[in-house]
mmCIF file of C-alpha atoms and ligand atoms in Angstrom:
data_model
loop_
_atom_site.group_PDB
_atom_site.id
_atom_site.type_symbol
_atom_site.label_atom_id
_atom_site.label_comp_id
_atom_site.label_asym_id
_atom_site.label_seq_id
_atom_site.Cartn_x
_atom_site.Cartn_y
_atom_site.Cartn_z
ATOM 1 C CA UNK Q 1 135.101 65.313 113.957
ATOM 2 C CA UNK Q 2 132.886 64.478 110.762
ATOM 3 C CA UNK Q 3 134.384 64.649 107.835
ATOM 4 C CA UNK Q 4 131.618 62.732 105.700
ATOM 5 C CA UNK Q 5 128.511 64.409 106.240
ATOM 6 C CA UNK Q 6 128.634 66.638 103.210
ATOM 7 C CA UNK Q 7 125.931 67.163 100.590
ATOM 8 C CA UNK Q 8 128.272 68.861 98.140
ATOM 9 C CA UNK Q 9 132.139 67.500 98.905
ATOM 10 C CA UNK Q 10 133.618 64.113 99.467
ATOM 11 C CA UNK Q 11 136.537 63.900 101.727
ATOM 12 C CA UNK Q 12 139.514 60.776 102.044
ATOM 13 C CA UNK Q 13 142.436 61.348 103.964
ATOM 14 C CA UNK Q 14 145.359 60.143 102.745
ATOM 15 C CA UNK Q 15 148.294 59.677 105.301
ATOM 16 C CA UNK Q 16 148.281 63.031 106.536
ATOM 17 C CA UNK Q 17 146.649 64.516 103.723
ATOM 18 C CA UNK Q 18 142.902 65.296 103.264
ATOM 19 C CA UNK Q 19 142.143 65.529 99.661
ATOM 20 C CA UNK Q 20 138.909 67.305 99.409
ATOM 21 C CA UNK Q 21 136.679 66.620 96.470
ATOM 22 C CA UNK Q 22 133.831 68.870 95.255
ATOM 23 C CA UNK Q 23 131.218 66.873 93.812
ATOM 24 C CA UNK Q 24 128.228 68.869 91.850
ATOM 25 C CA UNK Q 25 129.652 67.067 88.549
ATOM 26 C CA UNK Q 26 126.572 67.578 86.790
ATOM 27 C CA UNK Q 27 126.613 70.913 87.118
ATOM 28 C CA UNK Q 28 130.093 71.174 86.355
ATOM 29 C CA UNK Q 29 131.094 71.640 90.322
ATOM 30 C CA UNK Q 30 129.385 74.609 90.493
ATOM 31 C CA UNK Q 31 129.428 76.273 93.901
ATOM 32 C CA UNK Q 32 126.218 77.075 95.318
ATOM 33 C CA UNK Q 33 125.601 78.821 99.133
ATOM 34 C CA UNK Q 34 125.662 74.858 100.324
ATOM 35 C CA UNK Q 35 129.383 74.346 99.023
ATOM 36 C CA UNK Q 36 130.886 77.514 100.436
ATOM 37 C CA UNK Q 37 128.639 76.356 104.333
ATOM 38 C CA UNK Q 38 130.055 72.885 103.826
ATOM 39 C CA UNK Q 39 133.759 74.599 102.976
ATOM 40 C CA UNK Q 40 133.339 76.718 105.405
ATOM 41 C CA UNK Q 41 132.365 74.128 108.480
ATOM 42 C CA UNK Q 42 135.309 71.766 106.803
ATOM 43 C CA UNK Q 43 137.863 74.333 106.973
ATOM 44 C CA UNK Q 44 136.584 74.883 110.412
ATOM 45 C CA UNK Q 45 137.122 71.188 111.617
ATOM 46 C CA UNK Q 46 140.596 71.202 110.271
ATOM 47 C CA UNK Q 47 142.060 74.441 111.433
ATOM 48 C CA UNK Q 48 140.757 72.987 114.873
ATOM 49 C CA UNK Q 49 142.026 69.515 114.864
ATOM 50 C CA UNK Q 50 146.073 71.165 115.194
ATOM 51 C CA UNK Q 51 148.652 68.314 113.966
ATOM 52 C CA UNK Q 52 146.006 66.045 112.318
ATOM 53 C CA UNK Q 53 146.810 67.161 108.883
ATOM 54 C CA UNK Q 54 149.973 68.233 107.015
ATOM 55 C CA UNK Q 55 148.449 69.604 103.821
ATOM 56 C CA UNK Q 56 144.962 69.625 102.183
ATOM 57 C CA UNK Q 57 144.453 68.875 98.544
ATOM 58 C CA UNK Q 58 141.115 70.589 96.713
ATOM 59 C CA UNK Q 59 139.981 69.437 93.568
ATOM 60 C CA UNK Q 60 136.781 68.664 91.647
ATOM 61 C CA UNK Q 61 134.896 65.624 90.527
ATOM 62 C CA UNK Q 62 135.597 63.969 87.464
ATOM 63 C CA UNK Q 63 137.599 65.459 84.911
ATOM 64 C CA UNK Q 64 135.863 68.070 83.345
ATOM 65 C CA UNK Q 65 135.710 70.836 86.058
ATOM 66 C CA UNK Q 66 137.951 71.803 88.713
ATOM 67 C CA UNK Q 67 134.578 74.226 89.711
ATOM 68 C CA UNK Q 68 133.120 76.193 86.701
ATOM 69 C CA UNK Q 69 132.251 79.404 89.031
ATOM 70 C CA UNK Q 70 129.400 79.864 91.253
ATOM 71 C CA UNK Q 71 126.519 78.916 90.870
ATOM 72 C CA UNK Q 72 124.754 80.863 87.773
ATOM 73 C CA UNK Q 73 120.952 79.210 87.996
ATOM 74 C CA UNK Q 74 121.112 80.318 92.381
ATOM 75 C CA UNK Q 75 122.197 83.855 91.450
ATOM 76 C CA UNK Q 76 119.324 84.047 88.968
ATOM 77 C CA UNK Q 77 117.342 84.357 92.021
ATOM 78 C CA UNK Q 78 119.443 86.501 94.264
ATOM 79 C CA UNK Q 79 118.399 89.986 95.054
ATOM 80 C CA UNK Q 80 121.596 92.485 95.245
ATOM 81 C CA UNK Q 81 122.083 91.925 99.359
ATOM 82 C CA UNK Q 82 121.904 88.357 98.622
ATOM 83 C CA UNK Q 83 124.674 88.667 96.121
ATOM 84 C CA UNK Q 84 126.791 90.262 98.581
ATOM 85 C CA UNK Q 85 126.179 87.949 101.491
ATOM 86 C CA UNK Q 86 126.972 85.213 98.675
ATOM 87 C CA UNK Q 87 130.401 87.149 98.258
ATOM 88 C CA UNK Q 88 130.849 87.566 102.018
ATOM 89 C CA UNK Q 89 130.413 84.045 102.597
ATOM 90 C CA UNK Q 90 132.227 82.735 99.608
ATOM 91 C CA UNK Q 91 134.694 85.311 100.489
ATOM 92 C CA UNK Q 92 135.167 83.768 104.058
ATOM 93 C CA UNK Q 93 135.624 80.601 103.059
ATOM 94 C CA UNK Q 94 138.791 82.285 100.788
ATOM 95 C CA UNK Q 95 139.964 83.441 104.091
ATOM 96 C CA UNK Q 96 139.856 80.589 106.049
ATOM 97 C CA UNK Q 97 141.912 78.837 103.398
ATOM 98 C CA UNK Q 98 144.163 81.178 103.652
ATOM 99 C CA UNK Q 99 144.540 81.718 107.447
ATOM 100 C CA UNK Q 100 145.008 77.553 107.800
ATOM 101 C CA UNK Q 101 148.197 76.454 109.896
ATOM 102 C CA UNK Q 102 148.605 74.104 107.011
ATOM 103 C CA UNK Q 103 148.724 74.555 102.846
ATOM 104 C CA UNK Q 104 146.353 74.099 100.710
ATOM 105 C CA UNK Q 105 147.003 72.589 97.089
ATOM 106 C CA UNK Q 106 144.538 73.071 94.168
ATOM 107 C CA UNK Q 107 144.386 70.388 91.854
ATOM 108 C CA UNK Q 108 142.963 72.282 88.696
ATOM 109 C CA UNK Q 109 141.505 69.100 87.028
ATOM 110 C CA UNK Q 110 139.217 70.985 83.943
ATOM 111 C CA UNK Q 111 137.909 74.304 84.091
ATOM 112 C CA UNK Q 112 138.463 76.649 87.099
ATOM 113 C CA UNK Q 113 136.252 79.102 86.117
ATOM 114 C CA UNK Q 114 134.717 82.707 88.036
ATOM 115 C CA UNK Q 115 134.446 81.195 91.874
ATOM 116 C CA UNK Q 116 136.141 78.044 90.774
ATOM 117 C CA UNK Q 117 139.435 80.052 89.800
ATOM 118 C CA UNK Q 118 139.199 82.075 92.492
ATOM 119 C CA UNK Q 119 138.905 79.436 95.041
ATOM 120 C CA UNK Q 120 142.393 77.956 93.212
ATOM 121 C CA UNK Q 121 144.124 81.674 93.844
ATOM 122 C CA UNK Q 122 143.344 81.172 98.143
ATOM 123 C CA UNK Q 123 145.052 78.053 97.989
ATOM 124 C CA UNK Q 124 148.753 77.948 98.722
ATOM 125 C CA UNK Q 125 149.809 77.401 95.412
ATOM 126 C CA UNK Q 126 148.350 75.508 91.999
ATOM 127 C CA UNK Q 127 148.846 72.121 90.403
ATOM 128 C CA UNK Q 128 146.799 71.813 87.123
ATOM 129 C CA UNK Q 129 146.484 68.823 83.970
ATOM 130 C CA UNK Q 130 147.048 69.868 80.645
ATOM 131 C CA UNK Q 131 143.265 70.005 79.854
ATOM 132 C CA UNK Q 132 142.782 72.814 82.740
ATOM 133 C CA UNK Q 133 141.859 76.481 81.955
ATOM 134 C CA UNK Q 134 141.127 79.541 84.051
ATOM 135 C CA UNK Q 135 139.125 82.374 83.807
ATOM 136 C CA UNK Q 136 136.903 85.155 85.169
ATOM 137 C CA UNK Q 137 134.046 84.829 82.628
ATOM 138 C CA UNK Q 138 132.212 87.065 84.995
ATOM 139 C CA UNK Q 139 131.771 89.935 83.154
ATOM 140 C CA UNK Q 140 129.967 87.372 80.318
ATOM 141 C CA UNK Q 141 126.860 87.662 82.596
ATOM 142 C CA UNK Q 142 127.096 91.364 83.530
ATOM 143 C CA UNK Q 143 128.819 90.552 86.863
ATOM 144 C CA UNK Q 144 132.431 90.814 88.339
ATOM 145 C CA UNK Q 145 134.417 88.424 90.096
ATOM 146 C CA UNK Q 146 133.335 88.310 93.414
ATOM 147 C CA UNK Q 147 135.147 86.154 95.486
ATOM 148 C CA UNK Q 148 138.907 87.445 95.591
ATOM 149 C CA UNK Q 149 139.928 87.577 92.056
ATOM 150 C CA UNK Q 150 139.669 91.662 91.443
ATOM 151 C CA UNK Q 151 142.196 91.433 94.243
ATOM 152 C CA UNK Q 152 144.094 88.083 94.279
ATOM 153 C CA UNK Q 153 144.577 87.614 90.614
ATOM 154 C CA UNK Q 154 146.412 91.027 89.908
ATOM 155 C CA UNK Q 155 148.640 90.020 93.271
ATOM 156 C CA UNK Q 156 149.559 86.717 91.497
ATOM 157 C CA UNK Q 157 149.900 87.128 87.695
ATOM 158 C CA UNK Q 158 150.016 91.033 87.459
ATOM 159 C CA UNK Q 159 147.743 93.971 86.731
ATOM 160 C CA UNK Q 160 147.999 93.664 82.664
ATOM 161 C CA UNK Q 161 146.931 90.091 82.385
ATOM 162 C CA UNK Q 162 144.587 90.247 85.079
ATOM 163 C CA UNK Q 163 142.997 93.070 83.741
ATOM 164 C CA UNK Q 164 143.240 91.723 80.317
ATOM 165 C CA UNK Q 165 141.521 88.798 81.892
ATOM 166 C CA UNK Q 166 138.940 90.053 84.016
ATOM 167 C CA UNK Q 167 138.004 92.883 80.789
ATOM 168 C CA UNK Q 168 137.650 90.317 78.105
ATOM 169 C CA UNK Q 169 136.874 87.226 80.373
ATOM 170 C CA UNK Q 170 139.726 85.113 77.992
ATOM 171 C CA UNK Q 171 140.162 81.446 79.163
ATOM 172 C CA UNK Q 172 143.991 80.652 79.776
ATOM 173 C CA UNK Q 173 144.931 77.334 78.908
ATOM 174 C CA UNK Q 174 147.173 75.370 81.924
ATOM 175 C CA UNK Q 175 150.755 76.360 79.658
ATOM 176 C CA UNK Q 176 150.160 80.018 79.629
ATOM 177 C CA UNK Q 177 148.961 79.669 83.291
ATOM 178 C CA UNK Q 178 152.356 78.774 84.447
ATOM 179 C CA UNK Q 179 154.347 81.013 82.356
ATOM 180 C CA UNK Q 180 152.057 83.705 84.406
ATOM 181 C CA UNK Q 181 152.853 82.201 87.464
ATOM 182 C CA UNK Q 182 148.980 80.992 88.376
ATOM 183 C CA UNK Q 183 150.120 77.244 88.332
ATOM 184 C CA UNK Q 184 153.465 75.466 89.939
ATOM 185 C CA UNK Q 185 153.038 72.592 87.453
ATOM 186 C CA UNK Q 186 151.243 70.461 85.146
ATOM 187 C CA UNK Q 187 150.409 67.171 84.967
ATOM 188 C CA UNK Q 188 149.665 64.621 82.011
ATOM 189 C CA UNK Q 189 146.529 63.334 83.916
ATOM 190 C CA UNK Q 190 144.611 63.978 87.053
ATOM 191 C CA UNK Q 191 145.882 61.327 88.915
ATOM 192 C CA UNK Q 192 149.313 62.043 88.400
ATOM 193 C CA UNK Q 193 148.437 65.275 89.433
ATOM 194 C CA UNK Q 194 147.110 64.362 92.856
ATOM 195 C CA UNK Q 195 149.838 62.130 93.519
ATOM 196 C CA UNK Q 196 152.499 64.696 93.336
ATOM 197 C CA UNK Q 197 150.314 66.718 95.268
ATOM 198 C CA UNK Q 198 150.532 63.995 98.154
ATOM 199 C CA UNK Q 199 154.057 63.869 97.824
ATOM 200 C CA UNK Q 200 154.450 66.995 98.706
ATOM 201 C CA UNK Q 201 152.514 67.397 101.125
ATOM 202 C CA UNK Q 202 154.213 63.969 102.720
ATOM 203 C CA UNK Q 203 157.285 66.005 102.403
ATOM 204 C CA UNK Q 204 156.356 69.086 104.204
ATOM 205 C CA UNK Q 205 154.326 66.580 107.200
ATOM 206 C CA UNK Q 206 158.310 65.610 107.540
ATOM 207 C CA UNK Q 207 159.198 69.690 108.213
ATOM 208 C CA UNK Q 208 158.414 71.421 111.375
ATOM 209 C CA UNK Q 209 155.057 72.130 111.758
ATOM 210 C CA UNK Q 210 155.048 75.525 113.327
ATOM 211 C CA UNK Q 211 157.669 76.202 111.064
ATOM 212 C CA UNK Q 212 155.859 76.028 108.021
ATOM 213 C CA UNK Q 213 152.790 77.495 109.739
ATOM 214 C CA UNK Q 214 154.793 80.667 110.603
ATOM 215 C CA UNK Q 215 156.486 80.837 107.140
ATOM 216 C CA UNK Q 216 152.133 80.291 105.740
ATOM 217 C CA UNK Q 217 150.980 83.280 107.946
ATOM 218 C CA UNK Q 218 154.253 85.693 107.818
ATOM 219 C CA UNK Q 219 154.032 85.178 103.714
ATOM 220 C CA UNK Q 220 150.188 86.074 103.613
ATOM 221 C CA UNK Q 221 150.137 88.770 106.092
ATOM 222 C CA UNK Q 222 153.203 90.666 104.539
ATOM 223 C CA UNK Q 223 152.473 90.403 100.861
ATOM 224 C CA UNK Q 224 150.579 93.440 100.616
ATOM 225 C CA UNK Q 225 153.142 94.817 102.874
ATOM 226 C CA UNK Q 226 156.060 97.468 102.318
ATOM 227 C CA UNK Q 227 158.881 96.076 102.176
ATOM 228 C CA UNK Q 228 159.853 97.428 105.809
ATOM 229 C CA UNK Q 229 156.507 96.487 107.435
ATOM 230 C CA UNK Q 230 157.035 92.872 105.694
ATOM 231 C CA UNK Q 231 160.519 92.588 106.902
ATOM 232 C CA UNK Q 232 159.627 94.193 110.380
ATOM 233 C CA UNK Q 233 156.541 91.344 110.638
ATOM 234 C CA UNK Q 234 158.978 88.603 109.125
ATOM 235 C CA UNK Q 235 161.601 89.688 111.906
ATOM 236 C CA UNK Q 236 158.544 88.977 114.775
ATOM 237 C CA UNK Q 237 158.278 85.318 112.938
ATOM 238 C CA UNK Q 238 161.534 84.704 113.333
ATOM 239 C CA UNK Q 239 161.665 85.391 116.735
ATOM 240 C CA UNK Q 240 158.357 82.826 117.502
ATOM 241 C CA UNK Q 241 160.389 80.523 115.711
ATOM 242 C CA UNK Q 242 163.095 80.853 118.172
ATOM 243 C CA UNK Q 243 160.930 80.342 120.984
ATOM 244 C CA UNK Q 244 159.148 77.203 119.601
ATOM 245 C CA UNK Q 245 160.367 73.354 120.528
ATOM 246 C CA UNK Q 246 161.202 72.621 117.135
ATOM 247 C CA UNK Q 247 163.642 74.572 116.688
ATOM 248 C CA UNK Q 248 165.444 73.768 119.340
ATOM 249 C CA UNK Q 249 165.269 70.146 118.145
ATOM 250 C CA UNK Q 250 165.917 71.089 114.511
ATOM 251 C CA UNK Q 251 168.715 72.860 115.193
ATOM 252 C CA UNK Q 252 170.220 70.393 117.596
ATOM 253 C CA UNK Q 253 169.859 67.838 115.323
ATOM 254 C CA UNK Q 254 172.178 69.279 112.617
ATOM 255 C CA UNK Q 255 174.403 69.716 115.518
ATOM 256 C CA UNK Q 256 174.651 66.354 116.440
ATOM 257 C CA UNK Q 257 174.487 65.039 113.292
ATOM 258 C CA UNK Q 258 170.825 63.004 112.936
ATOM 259 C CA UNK Q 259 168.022 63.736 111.902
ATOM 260 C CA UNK Q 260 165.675 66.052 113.883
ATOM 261 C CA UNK Q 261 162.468 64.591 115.272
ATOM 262 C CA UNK Q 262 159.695 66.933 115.208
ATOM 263 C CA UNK Q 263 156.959 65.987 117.621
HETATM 264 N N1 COA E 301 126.591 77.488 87.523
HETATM 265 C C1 COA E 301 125.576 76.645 87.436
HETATM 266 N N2 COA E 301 125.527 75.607 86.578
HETATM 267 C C2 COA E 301 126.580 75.467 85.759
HETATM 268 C C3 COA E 301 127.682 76.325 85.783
HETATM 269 C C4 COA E 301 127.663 77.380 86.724
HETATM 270 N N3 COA E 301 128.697 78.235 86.869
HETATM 271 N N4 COA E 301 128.564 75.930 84.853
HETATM 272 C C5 COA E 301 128.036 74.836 84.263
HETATM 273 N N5 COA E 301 126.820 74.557 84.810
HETATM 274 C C6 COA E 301 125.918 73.482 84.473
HETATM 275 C C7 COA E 301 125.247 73.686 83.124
HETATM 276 O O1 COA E 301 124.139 74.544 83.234
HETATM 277 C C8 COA E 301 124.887 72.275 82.789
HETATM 278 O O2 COA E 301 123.749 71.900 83.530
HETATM 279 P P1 COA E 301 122.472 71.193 82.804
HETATM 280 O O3 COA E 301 123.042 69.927 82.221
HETATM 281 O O4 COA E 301 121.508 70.966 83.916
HETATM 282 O O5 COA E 301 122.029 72.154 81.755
HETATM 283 C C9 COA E 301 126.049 71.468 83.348
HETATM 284 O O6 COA E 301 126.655 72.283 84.329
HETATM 285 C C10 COA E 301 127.105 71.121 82.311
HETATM 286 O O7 COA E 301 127.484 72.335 81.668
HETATM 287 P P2 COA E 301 127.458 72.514 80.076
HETATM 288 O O8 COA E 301 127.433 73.963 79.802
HETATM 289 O O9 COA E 301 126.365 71.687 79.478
HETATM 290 O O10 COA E 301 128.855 71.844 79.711
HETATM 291 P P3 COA E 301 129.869 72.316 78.578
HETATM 292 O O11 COA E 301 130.957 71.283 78.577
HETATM 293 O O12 COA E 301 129.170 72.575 77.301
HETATM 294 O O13 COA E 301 130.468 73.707 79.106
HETATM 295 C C11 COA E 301 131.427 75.228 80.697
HETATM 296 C C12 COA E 301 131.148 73.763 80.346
HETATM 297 C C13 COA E 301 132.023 75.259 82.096
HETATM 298 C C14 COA E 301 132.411 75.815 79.684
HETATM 299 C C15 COA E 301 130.108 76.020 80.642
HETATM 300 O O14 COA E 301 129.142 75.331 81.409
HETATM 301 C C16 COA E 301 130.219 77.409 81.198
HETATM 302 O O15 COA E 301 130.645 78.297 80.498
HETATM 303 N N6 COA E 301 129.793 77.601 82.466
HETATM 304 C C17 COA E 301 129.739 78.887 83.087
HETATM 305 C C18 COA E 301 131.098 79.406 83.457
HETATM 306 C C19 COA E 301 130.983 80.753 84.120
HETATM 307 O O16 COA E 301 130.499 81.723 83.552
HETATM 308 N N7 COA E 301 131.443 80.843 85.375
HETATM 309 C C20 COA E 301 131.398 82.057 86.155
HETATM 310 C C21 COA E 301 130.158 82.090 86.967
HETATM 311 S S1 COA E 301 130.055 83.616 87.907
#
């Protein structure tokens, strides 16, 4: 496993946390076709090394931009197939985040912008400063967003505001992106921000770990669900919970009165 061998992202674990930097700060973290290959073979590295990690923090370098969308100068170039295999890739890299045993935090330090936001919405949930704002300025340079947010950003803040979003290409500052339910909390500064984030992740590494991986996948998979194919897929979750270790030593634990020890 190499975790340092990236062009556009820095990487420092943390106990059982890898915080996951991206670093284009002169171009305000802009993601390019080489971010979204390095994500992708990152992502790849953790979802294989099972039990290394707890949690995974993303944020951006410095403290202007979280990511400020994808990379405007590169899609100058792009013919229309390229701009979908840009998507698809980008798009893939959403996924993986997404299908990870573990969660994944974004730390919205700055502007989270087209790509940038819509990297934030794969994550598990949000953490943002007061400086941060979000946005799908897409539509500013005759273009849509492209990488999940027609789809994730209506699922997490509603149609109206997404659309209202998306149509005018608004910027929402980090206090209006909580009372819309894009961001768990806010933080005075960045580093207070990605301390929390390590605390909580240090708090789930204490849970059981296929717990919290079933409760990851049985949320994802049934949120676009009815509500009876959600509950008939959360009933099939519950029952790989019962035949995992853990919880036979989680709930024997609270039977005999100490604390469980999940291996
Ligand atoms: N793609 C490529 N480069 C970008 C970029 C993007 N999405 N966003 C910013 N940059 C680059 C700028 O071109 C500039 O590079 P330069 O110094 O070589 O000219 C550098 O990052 C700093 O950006 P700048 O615009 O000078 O900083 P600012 O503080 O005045 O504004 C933003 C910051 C993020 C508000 C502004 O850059 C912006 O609006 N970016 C585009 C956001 C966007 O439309 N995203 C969706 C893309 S689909």
């Amino acid at each position: 496993m190499n975790l340092n061998n990236y062009e556009t992202l820095l990487t420092e674990k943390s106990g059982r946390a890898l915080i996951v930097t991206i670093n284009r700060p002169d171009k305000a973290n802009a993601l390019s076709e080489k971010s979204f290959l390095e994500l992708r073979d990152l992502f790849d590295q953790i979802a294989a090394s099972r039990g290394l990690f707890a949690g995974v923090c993303i944020t951006g370098k410095g403290d202007k931009a979280f990511a400020a969308g994808a990379d405007i100068a590169a899609m100058n170039a792009m013919s229309s197939q390229q701009g979908e295999d840009f998507s698809a890739l980008a798009q893939s890299v959403t996924l993986q985040i997404e299908a990870l045993p573990v969660p994944v935090i974004a730390c919205v330090n700055g502007y989270a912008f087209g790509g940038g936001c819509e990297l934030a919405l794969s994550c598990d949930f949000i953490y943002a400063t007061h400086a941060s704002e979000f946005g799908q300025p897409e539509v500013n340079l005759g273009l849509i967003p492209g990488f999940g947010g027609c789809v994730r950003l209506a699922r997490c803040i509603g149609l109206g505001l997404a659309r209202e979003l998306i149509y005018t290409g608004r910027r929402m500052k980090a206090d209006e992106a909580v009372k819309a339910g894009l961001v768990n909390r806010v933080f005075e500064n960045k580093l207070l921000m990605l301390e929390s984030a390590l605390e909580t992740i240090k708090v789930i590494g204490t849970k059981s770990s296929s717990a919290v991986a079933l409760c990851k996948r049985t949320i994802q998979t049934t949120e676009a669900q009815s509500i009876e194919a959600g509950l008939l897929s959360e009933r099939r979750s519950f029952r790989a919970a019962f035949e995992s270790p853990h919880k036979s030593e989680g709930v024997r634990a609270f039977i005999e009165k100490r604390k469980a020890i999940f291996s």
